[in-house]
mmCIF file of C-alpha atoms in Angstrom:
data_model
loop_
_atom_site.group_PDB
_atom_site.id
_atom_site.type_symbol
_atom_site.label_atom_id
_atom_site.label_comp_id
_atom_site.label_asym_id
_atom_site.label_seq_id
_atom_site.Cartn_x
_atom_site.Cartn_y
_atom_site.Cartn_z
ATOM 1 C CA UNK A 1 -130.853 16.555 -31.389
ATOM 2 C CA UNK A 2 -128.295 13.785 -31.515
ATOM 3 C CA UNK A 3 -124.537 14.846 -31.374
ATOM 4 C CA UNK A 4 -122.578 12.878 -34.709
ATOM 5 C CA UNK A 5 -119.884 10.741 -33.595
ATOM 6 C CA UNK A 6 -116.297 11.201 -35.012
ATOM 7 C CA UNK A 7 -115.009 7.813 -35.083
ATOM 8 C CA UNK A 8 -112.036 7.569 -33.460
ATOM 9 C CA UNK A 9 -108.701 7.385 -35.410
ATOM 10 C CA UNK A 10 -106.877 4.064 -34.689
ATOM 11 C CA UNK A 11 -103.199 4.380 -35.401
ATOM 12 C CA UNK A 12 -100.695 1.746 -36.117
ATOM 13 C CA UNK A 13 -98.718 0.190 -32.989
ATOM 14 C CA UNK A 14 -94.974 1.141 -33.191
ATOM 15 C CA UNK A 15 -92.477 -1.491 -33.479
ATOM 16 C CA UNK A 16 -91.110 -2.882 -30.758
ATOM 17 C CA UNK A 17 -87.444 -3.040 -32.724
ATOM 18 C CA UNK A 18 -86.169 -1.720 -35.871
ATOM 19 C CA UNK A 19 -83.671 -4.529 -37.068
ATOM 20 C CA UNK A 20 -81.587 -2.506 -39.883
ATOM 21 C CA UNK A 21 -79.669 -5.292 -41.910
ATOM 22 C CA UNK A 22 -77.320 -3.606 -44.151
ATOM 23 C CA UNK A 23 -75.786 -5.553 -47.007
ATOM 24 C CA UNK A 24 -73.302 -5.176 -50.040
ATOM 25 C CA UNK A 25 -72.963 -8.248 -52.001
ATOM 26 C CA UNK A 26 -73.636 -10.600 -49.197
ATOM 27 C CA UNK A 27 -73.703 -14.149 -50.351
ATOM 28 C CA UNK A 28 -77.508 -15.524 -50.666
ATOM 29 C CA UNK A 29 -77.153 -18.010 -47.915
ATOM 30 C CA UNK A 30 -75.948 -16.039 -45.695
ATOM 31 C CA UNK A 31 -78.303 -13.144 -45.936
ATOM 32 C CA UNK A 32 -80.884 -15.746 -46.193
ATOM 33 C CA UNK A 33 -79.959 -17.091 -42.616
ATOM 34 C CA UNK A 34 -79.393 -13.025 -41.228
ATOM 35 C CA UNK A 35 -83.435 -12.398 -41.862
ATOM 36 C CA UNK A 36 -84.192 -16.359 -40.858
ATOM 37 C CA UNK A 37 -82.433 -15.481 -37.327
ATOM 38 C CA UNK A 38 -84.892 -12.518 -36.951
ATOM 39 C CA UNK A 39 -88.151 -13.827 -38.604
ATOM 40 C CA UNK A 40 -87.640 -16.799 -36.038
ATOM 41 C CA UNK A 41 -87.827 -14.874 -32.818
ATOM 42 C CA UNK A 42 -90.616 -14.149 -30.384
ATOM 43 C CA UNK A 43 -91.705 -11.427 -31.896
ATOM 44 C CA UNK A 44 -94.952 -10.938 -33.849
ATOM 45 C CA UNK A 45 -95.025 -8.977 -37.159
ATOM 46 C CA UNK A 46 -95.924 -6.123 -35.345
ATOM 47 C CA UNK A 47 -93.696 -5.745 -32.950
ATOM 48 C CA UNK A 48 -90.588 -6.042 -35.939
ATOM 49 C CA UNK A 49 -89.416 -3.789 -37.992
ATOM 50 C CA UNK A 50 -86.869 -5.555 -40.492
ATOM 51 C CA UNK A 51 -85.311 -2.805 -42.851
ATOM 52 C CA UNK A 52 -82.933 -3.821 -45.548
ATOM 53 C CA UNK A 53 -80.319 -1.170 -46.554
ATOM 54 C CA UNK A 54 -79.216 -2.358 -49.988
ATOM 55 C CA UNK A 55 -75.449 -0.362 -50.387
ATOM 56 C CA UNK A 56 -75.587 -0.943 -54.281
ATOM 57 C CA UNK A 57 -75.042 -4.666 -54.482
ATOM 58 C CA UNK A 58 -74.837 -5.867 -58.099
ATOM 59 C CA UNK A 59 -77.512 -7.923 -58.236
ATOM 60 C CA UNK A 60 -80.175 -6.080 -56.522
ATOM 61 C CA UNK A 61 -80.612 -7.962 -53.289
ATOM 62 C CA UNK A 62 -84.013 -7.459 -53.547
ATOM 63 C CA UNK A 63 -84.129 -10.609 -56.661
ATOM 64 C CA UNK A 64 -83.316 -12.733 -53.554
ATOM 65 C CA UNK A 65 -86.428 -11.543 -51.132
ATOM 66 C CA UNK A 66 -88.884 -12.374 -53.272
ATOM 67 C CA UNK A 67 -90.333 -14.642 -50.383
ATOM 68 C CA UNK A 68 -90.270 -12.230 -47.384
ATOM 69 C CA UNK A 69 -90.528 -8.309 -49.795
ATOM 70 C CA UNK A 70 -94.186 -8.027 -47.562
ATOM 71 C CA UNK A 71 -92.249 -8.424 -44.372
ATOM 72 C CA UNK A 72 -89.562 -5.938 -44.843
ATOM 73 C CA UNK A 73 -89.122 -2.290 -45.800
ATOM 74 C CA UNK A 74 -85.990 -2.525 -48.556
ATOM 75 C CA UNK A 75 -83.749 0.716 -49.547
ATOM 76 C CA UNK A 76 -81.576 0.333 -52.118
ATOM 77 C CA UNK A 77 -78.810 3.395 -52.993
ATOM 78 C CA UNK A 78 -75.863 3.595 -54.324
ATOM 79 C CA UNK A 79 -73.183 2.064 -52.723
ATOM 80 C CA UNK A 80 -71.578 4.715 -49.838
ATOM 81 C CA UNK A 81 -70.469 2.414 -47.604
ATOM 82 C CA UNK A 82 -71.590 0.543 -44.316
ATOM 83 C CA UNK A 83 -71.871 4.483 -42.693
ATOM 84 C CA UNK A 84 -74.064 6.112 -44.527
ATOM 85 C CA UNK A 85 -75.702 2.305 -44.858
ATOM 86 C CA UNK A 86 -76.732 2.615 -41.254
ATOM 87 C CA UNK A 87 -77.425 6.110 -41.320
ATOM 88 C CA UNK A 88 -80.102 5.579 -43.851
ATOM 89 C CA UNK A 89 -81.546 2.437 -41.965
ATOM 90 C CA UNK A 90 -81.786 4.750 -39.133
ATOM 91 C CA UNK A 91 -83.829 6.919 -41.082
ATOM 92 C CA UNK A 92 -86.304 4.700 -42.040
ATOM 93 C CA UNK A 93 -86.743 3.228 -38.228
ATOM 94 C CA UNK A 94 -90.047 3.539 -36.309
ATOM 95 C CA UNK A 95 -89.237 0.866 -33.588
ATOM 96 C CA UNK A 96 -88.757 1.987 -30.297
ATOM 97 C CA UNK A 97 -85.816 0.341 -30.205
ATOM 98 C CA UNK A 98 -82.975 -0.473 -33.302
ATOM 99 C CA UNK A 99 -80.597 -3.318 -33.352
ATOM 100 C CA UNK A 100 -78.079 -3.155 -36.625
ATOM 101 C CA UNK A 101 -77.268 -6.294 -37.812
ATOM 102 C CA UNK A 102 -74.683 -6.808 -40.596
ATOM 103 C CA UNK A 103 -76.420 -9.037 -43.595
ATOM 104 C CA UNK A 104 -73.644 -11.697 -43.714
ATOM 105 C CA UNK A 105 -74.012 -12.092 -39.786
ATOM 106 C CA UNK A 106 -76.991 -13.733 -37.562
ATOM 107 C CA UNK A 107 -78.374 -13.311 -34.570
ATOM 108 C CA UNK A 108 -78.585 -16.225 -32.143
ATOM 109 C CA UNK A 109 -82.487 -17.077 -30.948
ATOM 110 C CA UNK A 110 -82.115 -18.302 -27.388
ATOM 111 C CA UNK A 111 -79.436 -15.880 -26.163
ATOM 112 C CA UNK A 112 -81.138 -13.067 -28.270
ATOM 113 C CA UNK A 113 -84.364 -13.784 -26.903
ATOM 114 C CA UNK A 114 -82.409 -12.885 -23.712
ATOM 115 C CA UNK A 115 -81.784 -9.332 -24.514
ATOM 116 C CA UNK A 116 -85.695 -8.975 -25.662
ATOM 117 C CA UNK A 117 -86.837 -10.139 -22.305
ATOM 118 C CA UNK A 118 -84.639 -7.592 -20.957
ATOM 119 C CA UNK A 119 -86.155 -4.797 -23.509
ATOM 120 C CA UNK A 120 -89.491 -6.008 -22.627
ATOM 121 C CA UNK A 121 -89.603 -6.439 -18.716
ATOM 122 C CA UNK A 122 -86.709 -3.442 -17.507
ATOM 123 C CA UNK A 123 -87.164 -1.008 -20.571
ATOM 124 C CA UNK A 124 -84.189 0.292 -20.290
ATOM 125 C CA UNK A 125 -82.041 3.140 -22.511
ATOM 126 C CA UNK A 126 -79.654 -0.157 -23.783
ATOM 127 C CA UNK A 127 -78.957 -3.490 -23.319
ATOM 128 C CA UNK A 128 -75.054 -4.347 -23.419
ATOM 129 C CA UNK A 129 -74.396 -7.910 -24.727
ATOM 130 C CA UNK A 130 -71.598 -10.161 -26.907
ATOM 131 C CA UNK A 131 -70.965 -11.949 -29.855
ATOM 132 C CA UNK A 132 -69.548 -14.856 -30.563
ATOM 133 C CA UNK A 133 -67.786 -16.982 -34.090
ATOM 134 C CA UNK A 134 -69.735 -20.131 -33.067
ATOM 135 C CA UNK A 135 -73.517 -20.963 -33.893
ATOM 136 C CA UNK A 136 -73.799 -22.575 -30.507
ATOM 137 C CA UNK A 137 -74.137 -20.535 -27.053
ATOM 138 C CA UNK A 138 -75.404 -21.312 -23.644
ATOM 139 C CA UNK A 139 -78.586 -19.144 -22.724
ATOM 140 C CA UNK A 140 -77.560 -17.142 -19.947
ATOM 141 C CA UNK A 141 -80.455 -16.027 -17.529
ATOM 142 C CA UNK A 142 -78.471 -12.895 -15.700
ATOM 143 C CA UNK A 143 -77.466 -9.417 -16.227
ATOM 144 C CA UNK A 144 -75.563 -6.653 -14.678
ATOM 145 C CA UNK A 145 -77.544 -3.482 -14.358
ATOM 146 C CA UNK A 146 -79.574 -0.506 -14.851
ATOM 147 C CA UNK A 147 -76.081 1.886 -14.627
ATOM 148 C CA UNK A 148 -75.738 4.923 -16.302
ATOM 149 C CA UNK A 149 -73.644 4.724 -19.620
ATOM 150 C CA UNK A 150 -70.924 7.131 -18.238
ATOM 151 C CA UNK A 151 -70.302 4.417 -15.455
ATOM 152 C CA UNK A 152 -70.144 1.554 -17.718
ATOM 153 C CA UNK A 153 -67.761 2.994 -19.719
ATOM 154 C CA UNK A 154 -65.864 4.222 -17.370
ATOM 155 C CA UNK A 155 -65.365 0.972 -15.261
ATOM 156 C CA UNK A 156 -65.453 -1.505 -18.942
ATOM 157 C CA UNK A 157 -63.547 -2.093 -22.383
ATOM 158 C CA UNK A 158 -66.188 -1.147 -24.875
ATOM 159 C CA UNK A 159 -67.189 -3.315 -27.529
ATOM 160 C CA UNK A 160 -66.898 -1.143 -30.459
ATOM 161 C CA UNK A 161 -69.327 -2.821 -32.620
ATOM 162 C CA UNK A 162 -72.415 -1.708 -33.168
ATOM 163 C CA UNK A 163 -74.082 -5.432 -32.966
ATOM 164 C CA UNK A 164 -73.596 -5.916 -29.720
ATOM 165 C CA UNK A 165 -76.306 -2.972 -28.575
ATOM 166 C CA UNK A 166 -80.000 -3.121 -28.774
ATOM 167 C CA UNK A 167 -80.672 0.760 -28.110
ATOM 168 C CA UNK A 168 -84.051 3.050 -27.602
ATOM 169 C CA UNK A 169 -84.416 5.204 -30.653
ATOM 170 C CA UNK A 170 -85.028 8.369 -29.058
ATOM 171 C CA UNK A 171 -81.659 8.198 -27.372
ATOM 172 C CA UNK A 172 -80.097 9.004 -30.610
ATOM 173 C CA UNK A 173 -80.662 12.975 -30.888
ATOM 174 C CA UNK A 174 -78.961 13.947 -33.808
ATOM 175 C CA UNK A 175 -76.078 11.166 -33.475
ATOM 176 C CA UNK A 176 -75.091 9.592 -36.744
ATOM 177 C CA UNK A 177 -72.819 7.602 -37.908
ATOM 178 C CA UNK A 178 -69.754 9.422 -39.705
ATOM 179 C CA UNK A 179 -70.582 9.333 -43.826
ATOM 180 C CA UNK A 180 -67.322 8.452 -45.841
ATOM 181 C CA UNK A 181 -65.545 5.834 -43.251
ATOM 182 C CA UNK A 182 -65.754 2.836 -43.968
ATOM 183 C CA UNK A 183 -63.144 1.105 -41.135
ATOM 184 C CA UNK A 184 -64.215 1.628 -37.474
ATOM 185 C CA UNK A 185 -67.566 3.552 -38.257
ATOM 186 C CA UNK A 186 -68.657 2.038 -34.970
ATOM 187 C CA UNK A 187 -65.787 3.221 -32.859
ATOM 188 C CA UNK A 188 -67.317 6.348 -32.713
ATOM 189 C CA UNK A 189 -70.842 6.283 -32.860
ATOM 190 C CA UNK A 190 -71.057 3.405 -29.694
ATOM 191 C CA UNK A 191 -69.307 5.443 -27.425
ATOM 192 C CA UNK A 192 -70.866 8.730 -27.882
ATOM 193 C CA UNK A 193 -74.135 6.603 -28.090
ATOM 194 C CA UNK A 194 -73.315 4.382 -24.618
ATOM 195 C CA UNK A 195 -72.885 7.994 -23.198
ATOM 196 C CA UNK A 196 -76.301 9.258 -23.526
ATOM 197 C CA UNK A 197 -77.762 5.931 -21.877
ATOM 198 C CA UNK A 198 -79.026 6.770 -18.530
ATOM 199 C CA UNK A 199 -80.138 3.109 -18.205
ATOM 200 C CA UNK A 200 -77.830 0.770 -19.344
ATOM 201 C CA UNK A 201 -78.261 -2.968 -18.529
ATOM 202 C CA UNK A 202 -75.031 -5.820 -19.431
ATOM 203 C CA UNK A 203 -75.348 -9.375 -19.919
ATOM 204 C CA UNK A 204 -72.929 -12.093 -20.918
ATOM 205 C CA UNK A 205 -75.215 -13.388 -23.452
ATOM 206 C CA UNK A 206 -73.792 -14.394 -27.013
ATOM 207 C CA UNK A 207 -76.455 -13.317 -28.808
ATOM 208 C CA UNK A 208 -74.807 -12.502 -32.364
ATOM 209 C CA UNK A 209 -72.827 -14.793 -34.324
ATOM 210 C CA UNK A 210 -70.104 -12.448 -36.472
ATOM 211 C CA UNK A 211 -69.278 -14.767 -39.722
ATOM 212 C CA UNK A 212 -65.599 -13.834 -40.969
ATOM 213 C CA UNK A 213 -65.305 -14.892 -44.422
ATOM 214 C CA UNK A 214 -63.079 -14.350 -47.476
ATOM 215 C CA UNK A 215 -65.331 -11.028 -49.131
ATOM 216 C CA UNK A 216 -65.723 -9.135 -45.535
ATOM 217 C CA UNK A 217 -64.534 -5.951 -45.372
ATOM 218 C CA UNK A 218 -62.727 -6.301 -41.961
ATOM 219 C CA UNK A 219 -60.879 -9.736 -43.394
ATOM 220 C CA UNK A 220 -59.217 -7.772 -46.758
ATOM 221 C CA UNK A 221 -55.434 -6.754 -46.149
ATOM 222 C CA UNK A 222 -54.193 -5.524 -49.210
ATOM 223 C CA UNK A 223 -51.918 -2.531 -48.747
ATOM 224 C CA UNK A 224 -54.346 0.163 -49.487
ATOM 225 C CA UNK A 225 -56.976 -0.782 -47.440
ATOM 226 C CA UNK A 226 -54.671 -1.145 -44.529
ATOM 227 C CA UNK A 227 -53.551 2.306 -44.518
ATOM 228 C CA UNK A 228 -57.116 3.289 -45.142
ATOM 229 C CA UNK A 229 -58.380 1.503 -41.638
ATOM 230 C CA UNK A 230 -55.330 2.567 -40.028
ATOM 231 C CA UNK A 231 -56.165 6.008 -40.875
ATOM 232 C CA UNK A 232 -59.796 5.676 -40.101
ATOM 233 C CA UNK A 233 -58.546 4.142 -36.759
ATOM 234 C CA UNK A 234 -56.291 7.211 -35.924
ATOM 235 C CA UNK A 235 -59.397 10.067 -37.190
ATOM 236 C CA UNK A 236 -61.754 7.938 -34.778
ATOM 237 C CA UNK A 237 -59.227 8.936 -31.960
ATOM 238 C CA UNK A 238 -58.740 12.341 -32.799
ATOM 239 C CA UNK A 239 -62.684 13.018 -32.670
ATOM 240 C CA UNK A 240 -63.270 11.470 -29.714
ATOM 241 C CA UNK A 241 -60.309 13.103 -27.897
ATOM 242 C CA UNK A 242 -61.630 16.662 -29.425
ATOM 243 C CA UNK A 243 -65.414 15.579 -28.152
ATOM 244 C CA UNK A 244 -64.201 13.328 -24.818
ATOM 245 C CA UNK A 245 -62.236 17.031 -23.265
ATOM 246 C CA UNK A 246 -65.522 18.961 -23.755
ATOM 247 C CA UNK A 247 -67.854 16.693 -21.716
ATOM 248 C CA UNK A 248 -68.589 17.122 -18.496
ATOM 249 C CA UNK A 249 -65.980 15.495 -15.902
ATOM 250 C CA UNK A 250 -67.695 11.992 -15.716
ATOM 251 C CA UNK A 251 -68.044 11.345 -18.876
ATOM 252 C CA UNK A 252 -64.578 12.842 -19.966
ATOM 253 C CA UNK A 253 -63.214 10.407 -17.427
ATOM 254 C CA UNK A 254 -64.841 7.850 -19.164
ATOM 255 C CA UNK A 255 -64.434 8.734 -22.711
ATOM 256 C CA UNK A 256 -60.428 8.996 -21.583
ATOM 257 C CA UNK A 257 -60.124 5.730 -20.766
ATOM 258 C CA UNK A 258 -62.521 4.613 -24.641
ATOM 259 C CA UNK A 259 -59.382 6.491 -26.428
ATOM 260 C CA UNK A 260 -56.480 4.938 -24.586
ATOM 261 C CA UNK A 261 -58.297 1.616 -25.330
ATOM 262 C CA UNK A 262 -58.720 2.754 -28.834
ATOM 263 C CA UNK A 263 -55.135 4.002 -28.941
ATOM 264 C CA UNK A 264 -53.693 0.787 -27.407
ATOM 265 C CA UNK A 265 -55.080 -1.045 -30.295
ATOM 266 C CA UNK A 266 -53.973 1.438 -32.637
ATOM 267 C CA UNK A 267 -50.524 0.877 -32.101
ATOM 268 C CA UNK A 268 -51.254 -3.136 -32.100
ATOM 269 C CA UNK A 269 -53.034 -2.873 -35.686
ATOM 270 C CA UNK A 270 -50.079 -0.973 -37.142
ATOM 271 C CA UNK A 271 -47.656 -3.520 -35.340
ATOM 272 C CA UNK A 272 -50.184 -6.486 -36.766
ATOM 273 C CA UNK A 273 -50.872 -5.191 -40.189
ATOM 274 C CA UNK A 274 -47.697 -3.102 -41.414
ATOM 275 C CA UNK A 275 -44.673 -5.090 -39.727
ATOM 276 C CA UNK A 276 -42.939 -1.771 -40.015
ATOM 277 C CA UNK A 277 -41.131 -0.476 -37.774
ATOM 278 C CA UNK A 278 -40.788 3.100 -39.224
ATOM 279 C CA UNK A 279 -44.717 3.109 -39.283
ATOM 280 C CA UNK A 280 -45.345 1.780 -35.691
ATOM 281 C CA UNK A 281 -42.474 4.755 -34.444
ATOM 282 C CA UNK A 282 -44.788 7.271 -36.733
ATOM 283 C CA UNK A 283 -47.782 6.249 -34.896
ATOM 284 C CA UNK A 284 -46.345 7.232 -31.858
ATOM 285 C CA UNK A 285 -44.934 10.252 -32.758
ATOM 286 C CA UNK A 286 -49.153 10.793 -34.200
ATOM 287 C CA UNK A 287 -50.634 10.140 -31.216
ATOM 288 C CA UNK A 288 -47.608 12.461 -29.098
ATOM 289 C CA UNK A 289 -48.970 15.228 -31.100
ATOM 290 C CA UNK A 290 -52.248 14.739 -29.414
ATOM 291 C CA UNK A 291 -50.970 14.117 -26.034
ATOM 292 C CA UNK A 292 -51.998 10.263 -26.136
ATOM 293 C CA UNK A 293 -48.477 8.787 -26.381
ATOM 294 C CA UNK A 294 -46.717 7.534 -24.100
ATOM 295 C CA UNK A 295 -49.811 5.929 -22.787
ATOM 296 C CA UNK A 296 -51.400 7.108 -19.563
ATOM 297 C CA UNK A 297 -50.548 5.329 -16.583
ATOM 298 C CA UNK A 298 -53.745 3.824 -15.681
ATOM 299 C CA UNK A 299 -54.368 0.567 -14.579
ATOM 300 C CA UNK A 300 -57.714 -0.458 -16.800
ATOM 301 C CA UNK A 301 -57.101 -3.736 -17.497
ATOM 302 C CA UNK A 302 -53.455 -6.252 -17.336
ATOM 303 C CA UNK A 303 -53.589 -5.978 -20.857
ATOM 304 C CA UNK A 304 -53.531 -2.413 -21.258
ATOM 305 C CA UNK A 305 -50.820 -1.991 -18.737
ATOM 306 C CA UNK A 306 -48.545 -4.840 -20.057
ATOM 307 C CA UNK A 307 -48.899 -3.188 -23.628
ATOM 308 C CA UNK A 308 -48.474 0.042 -21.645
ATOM 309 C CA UNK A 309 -44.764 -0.635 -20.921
ATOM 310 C CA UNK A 310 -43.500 -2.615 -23.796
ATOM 311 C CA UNK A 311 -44.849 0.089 -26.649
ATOM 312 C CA UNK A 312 -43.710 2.896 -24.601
ATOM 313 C CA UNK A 313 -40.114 1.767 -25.052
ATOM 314 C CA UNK A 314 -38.174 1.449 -28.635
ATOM 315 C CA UNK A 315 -37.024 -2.305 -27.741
ATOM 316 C CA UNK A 316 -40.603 -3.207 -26.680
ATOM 317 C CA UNK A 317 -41.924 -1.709 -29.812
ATOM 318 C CA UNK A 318 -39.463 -4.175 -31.829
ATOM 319 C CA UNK A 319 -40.285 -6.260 -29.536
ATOM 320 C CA UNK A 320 -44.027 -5.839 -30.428
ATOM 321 C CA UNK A 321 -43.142 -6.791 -34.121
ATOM 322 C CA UNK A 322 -41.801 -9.738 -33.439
ATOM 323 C CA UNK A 323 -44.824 -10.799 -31.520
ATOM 324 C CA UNK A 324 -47.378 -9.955 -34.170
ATOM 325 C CA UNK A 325 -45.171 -11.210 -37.067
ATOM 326 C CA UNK A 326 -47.145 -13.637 -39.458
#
């Protein structure tokens, strides 16, 4: 007697990356050129994700997408901010790898396409690369790599931004982005994130263009929202100093050397942005608390270590005003 055949269960292919676009009252063009710069890459429907986080923009973006709602998976919610933005996008992902781009940015095809040949022929944990304010880059055809994350960031400034990492999902654990901050929500969340790569690969490529304009969050200086992004700028430290002297010696080495960065431009912000020198002196005397101030004595970069001995000293810190006067 003939056996009956189960027929076999075919199950959708997995993205090959989860592109989370968040968005709040991005201009139509520019969001319009954000999902062109992905829809335009080598990648077939399948292999993109494209996931619109809609952070209560008034009108719906959604009255815009009427051309590409098939192609994308759109979440609206009530506006939280670009944290819990990202933590929702993240969410939603089933690519096996997530690039965050920010709605009024783009990402540029021939350098991009880079980073995906990278994804696609080295699979590795990350892939390291930089932006750029100009819609025209060079291609580059090298990279730097596979290192662990722990050595990258202990021998490289890290780019804070988010942008600038295509990561594997699974690499994530239960890391997400801290809900309620909405200055340097990346600061965090890329260097505990570079820290869990095992295989990290860096190239030079520009592959995202970030567009400053007059509505972006980072360009606003009234008063208020300065002291809120110095403040976020200064809790930012404080976590990763609590987290960095926990880790194992590696990576505390290396997470040292991410909060002197961060602290160093700290201290320049609150030069830049308050020309006060009563709040430059307090964010010393903040950082002392902590044991972060004066600066270590480490030679990361000529930057660090030039900005090392003027701040450390009450004429350079006048001095420091002077220099970042408008």
């Amino acid at each position: 007697m003939p056996t009956e055949q189960v027929p076999t269960q075919v199950l959708p292919k997995k993205p090959l990356i989860s592109f989370i676009v968040t968005t709040y009252n991005t201009p139509v063009e520019m969001l319009a050129d954000c999902l062109d710069s992905i829809t335009c890459l080598s990648l077939s429907n399948s292999d993109r994700e494209i996931i619109i986080v809609d952070d209560g923009s008034d009108p719906p973006a959604i009255t815009v997408l009427t051309d590409i709602q098939d192609d994308i998976i759109y979440i609206r919610q009530p506006n939280k901010g670009p944290s819990e933005a990202r933590n929702m996008g993240i969410k939603a992902a089933t690519g096996t790898y997530i690039q965050f781009i920010d709605g009024d940015d783009m990402l540029l095809r021939g350098a991009y396409e880079h980073c995906i040949d990278i994804v696609r022929y080295q699979s590795p944990d990350m892939v390291v690369f930089n932006f750029t304010n100009s819609s025209v880059t060079e291609t580059p055809f090298s990279f730097d790599g596979p290192m662990t994350g722990t050595s990258y960031m202990h021998n490289n400034n890290l780019r804070g931004s988010v942008w600038t990492y295509v990561f594997r999902r699974n690499i994530l654990g239960d890391l997400r982005f801290t809900s309620g901050q909405n200055y340097c929500e990346d600061e965090e969340f890329t260097a505990r994130l570079v820290l869990r790569a095992e295989k990290l690969i860096a190239t030079d490529a520009h592959a995202y263009y970030y567009r400053l304009h007059s509505e972006s969050l980072t360009g606003s200086r009234t008063p208020r929202k300065v002291m809120t992004r110095l403040t976020n700028h200064f809790d930012t430290i404080c976590r990763l100093h609590y987290i960095g002297e926990r880790l194992p010696e590696a990576a505390k080495m290396a997470m040292r050397r991410r909060v002197a960065q961060l602290s160093m431009d700290y201290l320049y912000n609150t030069a830049r942005l308050t020309h006060s020198i009563d709040k430059l002196n307090e964010a010393t005397g903040k950082l002392r608390e902590l044991g972060l101030f004066p600066l270590p004595d480490k030679h990361y970069t000529a930057k660090y270590s030039l900005f090392r001995r003027l701040v450390n000293y009450k004429a350079g810190r006048y001095l420091l005003l002077l220099m970042t006067a408008k």
